[in-house]
Amino acid sequence: MDDKFEFLMIGAMYENGGNTTQRLLDGHPELYSYPYESQPGTKYVNDHLTSVFPNKYRWPAFVLHDTTDRDYETIIDEECKVRIKTPSSSKFRDHPIELSDKDRKAAFVRLMQDRPRTRGNLMAAFFRATSETWRDSRKTGREHVHVGYSPIIVVDAEKILTDLPHAHVLHVVRNPWSAYADTKKRAVPLSIEHYMTGWCLNQMYAFAARDRFPGRAHVLRYEDIVVDPVGVLSGVLAKMGVGSSPTLAKPSWNGREIETVHPWGTIRTPTSEANRRTAAELSAEEADDIRRRTKHLLPVLGYENVP
């Protein structure tokens, strides 16, 4: 793989607007947007964060004794593999996609021929193979940047930006009250303690990456994106040599505008009004507990007076 692989990885704590941001970028004529959460992690990820975040959301680890054939199989990529292998089991079953796992794997192995088995090369092959074999993808012919999204992956931003010298990481943060209120709607919600530990860690890693990789690691607030998606997202894209586009104004799937972000995420309607209403769903006790656990980060992010 050459070192010119242009890549934008979106990260966000759960229900912080990562899916919304990916869907806003989906229809851009210069971007190859991954169809679902990328979930590039493998079972070999094992570090000090393993007990906090699922392996599937992490930047992968590979083992020396494997082959590229096995490398492909170890990439978890749960949402996509379930959709294309067992579509009736997927929450995306009502959204057509022509993508064969067999064809994608063959393309992945071919793209890695005569290439060093570095993590950067393997990830570049993974995203390129997906865009190459997605048969009904509405391509414009102008695409040159691949876009992925995996929750909490900002904790691995330094690995991503080191492995891929032409990559950028975009971290999206949402006020913790709205975020937790939406997280409570999951079938198995996290406790406030567990969730806020992850939320705080995400912001700390995002700030550290931005300091180490200025101009390549970016932090945006969900609240700002929903007010002016074209203006706010264009600012980041410009740093990658990507122009603005009116398509940034509305979420889409495979270039077709969608009314709600669901089922890509719990956030259904990405508006300021809906965001405020969501925060108000919490009890006073929950709101106070969240403030206590996040208060040192709130002024840095402009959330002192929320909710």
Coordinates of C-alpha atoms in Angstrom, one line a residue:
M1 CA 0.0 0.0 0.0
D2 CA 1.4 3.4 -0.8
D3 CA 1.6 6.0 1.9
K4 CA -0.9 8.3 0.3
F5 CA -4.0 6.7 1.7
E6 CA -6.2 9.6 2.7
F7 CA -8.4 8.7 5.6
L8 CA -10.7 10.4 8.1
M9 CA -11.7 8.4 11.2
I10 CA -14.5 9.8 13.3
G11 CA -14.7 9.0 17.0
A12 CA -17.2 9.8 19.7
M13 CA -18.3 8.4 23.0
Y14 CA -21.6 6.5 22.7
E15 CA -24.5 8.7 21.7
N16 CA -22.3 11.7 21.2
G17 CA -23.1 12.3 17.6
G18 CA -20.5 10.1 15.8
N19 CA -23.2 8.3 13.7
T20 CA -24.8 11.6 12.9
T21 CA -21.5 13.1 11.7
Q22 CA -20.8 10.1 9.6
R23 CA -24.2 10.3 8.0
L24 CA -23.8 14.0 7.3
L25 CA -20.5 13.3 5.5
D26 CA -22.0 10.3 3.6
G27 CA -23.2 12.1 0.5
H28 CA -20.1 14.3 0.0
P29 CA -18.8 13.8 -3.6
E30 CA -15.2 13.6 -2.5
L31 CA -15.6 11.1 0.3
Y32 CA -15.9 7.3 0.4
S33 CA -18.0 6.8 3.5
Y34 CA -18.1 3.5 5.2
P35 CA -21.7 2.1 5.3
Y36 CA -21.8 1.5 9.1
E37 CA -19.7 1.7 12.2
S38 CA -16.3 0.5 11.1
Q39 CA -15.5 -1.5 14.2
P40 CA -12.0 -2.4 13.1
G41 CA -10.8 -4.0 16.4
T42 CA -9.6 -7.5 16.9
K43 CA -9.6 -10.0 19.7
Y44 CA -5.9 -9.3 20.1
V45 CA -6.4 -5.8 21.5
N46 CA -5.3 -6.1 25.2
D47 CA -4.2 -3.0 27.1
H48 CA -5.1 -0.8 30.1
L49 CA -8.4 0.3 28.4
T50 CA -9.7 -3.2 27.6
S51 CA -11.9 -3.4 30.7
V52 CA -13.5 0.0 29.8
F53 CA -14.2 -0.2 26.0
P54 CA -15.1 -3.2 23.8
N55 CA -12.4 -4.5 21.5
K56 CA -14.5 -4.1 18.4
Y57 CA -14.4 -0.3 18.7
R58 CA -10.6 -0.1 19.0
W59 CA -7.8 0.3 16.5
P60 CA -6.8 -3.3 15.8
A61 CA -3.9 -5.4 17.0
F62 CA -2.6 -8.2 14.7
V63 CA -0.2 -11.1 15.5
L64 CA 3.0 -11.9 13.6
H65 CA 2.2 -15.5 12.8
D66 CA -1.1 -14.7 10.9
T67 CA -1.5 -14.3 7.1
T68 CA -3.5 -11.6 5.3
D69 CA -6.2 -14.1 4.8
R70 CA -6.5 -14.5 8.6
D71 CA -6.0 -10.8 9.2
Y72 CA -9.2 -10.1 7.4
E73 CA -11.1 -12.6 9.4
T74 CA -9.9 -11.2 12.8
I75 CA -11.2 -7.7 12.0
I76 CA -14.5 -7.7 14.0
D77 CA -16.5 -5.3 11.8
E78 CA -19.7 -6.6 13.4
E79 CA -22.3 -4.3 11.9
C80 CA -21.2 -4.8 8.3
K81 CA -20.5 -8.5 8.5
V82 CA -23.8 -9.2 10.1
R83 CA -25.6 -7.1 7.4
I84 CA -24.0 -8.8 4.5
K85 CA -23.7 -12.4 5.8
T86 CA -27.0 -12.7 7.8
P87 CA -29.1 -9.7 6.6
S88 CA -32.3 -10.9 8.4
S89 CA -30.5 -10.5 11.7
S90 CA -29.3 -6.9 11.0
K91 CA -30.9 -3.7 12.2
F92 CA -30.1 -2.4 8.7
R93 CA -32.0 -5.1 6.8
D94 CA -34.4 -2.6 5.4
H95 CA -31.6 -0.6 3.7
P96 CA -30.3 -2.4 0.6
I97 CA -26.6 -3.0 0.0
E98 CA -24.8 -5.1 -2.6
L99 CA -21.6 -6.1 -0.9
S100 CA -20.2 -9.6 -0.8
D101 CA -17.9 -10.5 2.1
K102 CA -16.2 -13.1 -0.1
D103 CA -15.5 -10.5 -2.8
R104 CA -14.3 -7.9 -0.2
K105 CA -12.0 -10.5 1.4
A106 CA -10.5 -11.3 -2.0
A107 CA -9.9 -7.6 -2.7
F108 CA -8.3 -7.2 0.7
V109 CA -5.9 -10.0 0.1
R110 CA -5.1 -8.8 -3.4
L111 CA -4.4 -5.2 -2.2
M112 CA -2.0 -6.6 0.4
Q113 CA 0.1 -8.6 -2.1
D114 CA 3.8 -7.7 -1.9
R115 CA 3.0 -5.2 0.8
P116 CA 4.4 -5.3 4.3
R117 CA 1.9 -6.6 6.9
T118 CA 1.9 -3.3 8.8
R119 CA -1.2 -2.2 10.7
G120 CA -1.5 0.9 8.5
N121 CA -1.3 -1.2 5.3
L122 CA -3.9 -3.7 6.6
M123 CA -6.3 -0.9 7.5
A124 CA -5.9 0.9 4.2
A125 CA -6.6 -2.4 2.4
F126 CA -9.7 -3.0 4.5
F127 CA -11.3 0.4 3.7
R128 CA -10.2 0.3 0.1
A129 CA -11.5 -3.2 -0.4
T130 CA -14.9 -2.2 1.0
S131 CA -15.3 0.8 -1.3
E132 CA -14.0 -1.2 -4.3
T133 CA -16.5 -4.1 -3.9
W134 CA -19.6 -2.2 -2.7
R135 CA -21.4 -2.7 -6.0
D136 CA -24.4 -0.4 -5.6
S137 CA -22.4 2.5 -3.9
R138 CA -23.4 5.8 -5.5
K139 CA -19.9 6.9 -6.4
T140 CA -19.2 10.2 -8.1
G141 CA -15.7 9.4 -9.4
R142 CA -14.3 12.3 -7.4
E143 CA -13.8 10.5 -4.1
H144 CA -10.3 10.5 -2.7
V145 CA -10.7 10.3 1.1
H146 CA -12.1 7.3 3.0
V147 CA -14.2 7.9 6.0
G148 CA -14.7 5.6 8.9
Y149 CA -16.5 5.8 12.3
S150 CA -16.0 3.8 15.4
P151 CA -17.2 4.8 18.9
I152 CA -14.5 5.7 21.4
I153 CA -11.7 5.1 18.9
V154 CA -10.2 8.5 19.8
V155 CA -8.4 6.7 22.6
D156 CA -6.3 5.2 19.8
A157 CA -5.9 8.4 17.8
E158 CA -2.1 8.5 18.2
K159 CA -1.8 5.0 16.8
I160 CA -4.1 5.9 13.8
L161 CA -2.2 9.1 13.0
T162 CA 1.2 7.4 13.4
D163 CA 0.2 4.3 11.3
L164 CA -1.4 6.4 8.5
P165 CA 0.6 9.6 7.8
H166 CA -2.2 11.1 5.6
A167 CA -5.0 10.4 8.1
H168 CA -7.0 12.7 10.2
V169 CA -9.1 12.0 13.3
L170 CA -12.3 13.9 14.1
H171 CA -13.6 13.5 17.6
V172 CA -17.2 14.6 18.3
V173 CA -18.3 15.5 21.8
R174 CA -21.9 16.1 23.1
N175 CA -22.9 17.5 26.4
P176 CA -23.0 14.6 28.9
W177 CA -26.6 15.0 30.0
S178 CA -28.1 14.6 26.5
A179 CA -25.6 11.8 25.7
Y180 CA -26.5 9.8 28.9
A181 CA -30.2 10.3 28.4
D182 CA -30.0 8.8 25.0
T183 CA -27.7 6.0 26.3
K184 CA -30.4 5.1 28.8
K185 CA -32.6 4.1 25.8
R186 CA -30.3 1.2 24.9
A187 CA -31.5 -2.3 25.7
V188 CA -28.7 -2.6 28.3
P189 CA -27.7 0.9 29.4
L190 CA -24.5 1.7 31.2
S191 CA -24.5 3.1 34.8
I192 CA -23.7 6.8 35.2
E193 CA -20.4 5.9 36.8
H194 CA -19.4 3.6 33.9
Y195 CA -20.6 5.9 31.2
M196 CA -19.0 9.1 32.6
T197 CA -15.7 7.4 33.1
G198 CA -15.7 6.6 29.3
W199 CA -17.0 10.1 28.4
C200 CA -14.2 11.8 30.4
L201 CA -11.5 9.5 29.0
N202 CA -12.6 10.2 25.5
Q203 CA -12.2 14.0 25.9
M204 CA -8.8 13.6 27.6
Y205 CA -7.5 11.5 24.8
A206 CA -8.9 13.8 22.2
F207 CA -7.2 16.8 23.7
A208 CA -3.9 14.9 24.0
A209 CA -4.1 13.9 20.3
R210 CA -4.9 17.4 19.2
D211 CA -1.8 18.7 21.1
R212 CA 0.5 16.1 19.6
F213 CA -0.9 16.2 16.0
P214 CA -2.0 19.8 15.4
G215 CA -3.9 20.1 12.2
R216 CA -4.6 16.4 12.0
A217 CA -6.6 15.7 15.2
H218 CA -9.8 17.7 15.5
V219 CA -12.5 18.2 18.2
L220 CA -16.0 19.4 17.4
R221 CA -19.0 19.8 19.5
Y222 CA -22.2 18.0 18.4
E223 CA -24.1 21.1 19.4
D224 CA -22.2 23.2 16.9
I225 CA -22.5 20.6 14.1
V226 CA -26.3 20.5 14.2
V227 CA -26.6 24.3 14.1
D228 CA -24.3 24.7 11.0
P229 CA -23.2 21.3 9.6
V230 CA -22.0 22.7 6.3
G231 CA -19.9 25.4 7.9
V232 CA -18.5 23.4 10.8
L233 CA -17.7 20.2 8.9
S234 CA -16.3 22.1 6.0
G235 CA -13.7 23.6 8.3
V236 CA -12.2 20.2 9.1
L237 CA -12.5 18.9 5.5
A238 CA -10.6 21.9 4.2
K239 CA -7.6 20.8 6.2
M240 CA -7.7 17.6 4.2
G241 CA -7.9 19.3 0.8
V242 CA -11.6 18.5 0.6
G243 CA -14.1 21.2 -0.6
S244 CA -17.4 22.1 0.9
S245 CA -20.7 20.6 -0.3
P246 CA -24.4 21.3 0.3
T247 CA -24.8 17.6 1.0
L248 CA -23.3 18.2 4.5
A249 CA -26.6 19.9 5.5
K250 CA -28.6 16.6 5.7
P251 CA -27.9 13.1 6.9
S252 CA -27.9 10.4 4.1
W253 CA -27.3 6.8 3.5
N254 CA -25.4 5.9 0.3
G255 CA -26.0 9.4 -1.0
R256 CA -29.8 9.3 -0.4
E257 CA -31.2 11.7 2.2
I258 CA -32.7 10.1 5.3
E259 CA -35.3 11.5 7.6
T260 CA -33.7 10.3 10.8
V261 CA -30.3 8.9 11.8
H262 CA -31.9 5.8 13.3
P263 CA -31.1 2.9 13.1
W264 CA -27.4 4.1 12.8
G265 CA -27.7 5.6 16.3
T266 CA -30.0 6.4 19.1
I267 CA -30.1 10.0 18.0
R268 CA -33.1 10.2 15.7
T269 CA -33.4 13.9 14.9
P270 CA -30.1 15.9 15.0
T271 CA -31.4 19.4 16.0
S272 CA -30.6 21.7 18.9
E273 CA -34.2 21.5 20.1
A274 CA -34.2 17.7 20.3
N275 CA -30.8 17.8 22.0
R276 CA -32.2 20.1 24.8
R277 CA -35.3 18.0 25.2
T278 CA -33.2 14.9 25.6
A279 CA -31.1 16.4 28.4
A280 CA -34.3 17.4 30.2
E281 CA -35.4 13.7 30.4
L282 CA -33.0 13.1 33.3
S283 CA -34.0 13.4 36.9
A284 CA -32.5 16.1 39.1
E285 CA -30.4 13.5 40.9
E286 CA -29.0 12.1 37.7
A287 CA -28.2 15.6 36.3
D288 CA -26.4 16.5 39.5
D289 CA -24.4 13.2 39.5
I290 CA -23.3 13.8 35.9
R291 CA -22.1 17.4 36.7
R292 CA -20.1 16.1 39.7
R293 CA -18.3 13.5 37.6
T294 CA -17.6 15.8 34.6
K295 CA -17.2 19.3 36.2
H296 CA -13.5 19.7 35.4
L297 CA -14.1 19.2 31.7
L298 CA -17.3 21.2 31.3
P299 CA -15.6 24.7 31.2
V300 CA -13.1 23.5 28.6
L301 CA -15.9 22.4 26.3
G302 CA -18.3 25.2 27.0
Y303 CA -20.9 23.1 28.9
E304 CA -20.8 25.0 32.2
N305 CA -24.5 26.1 31.9
V306 CA -25.9 22.8 30.5
P307 CA -28.5 21.5 31.1

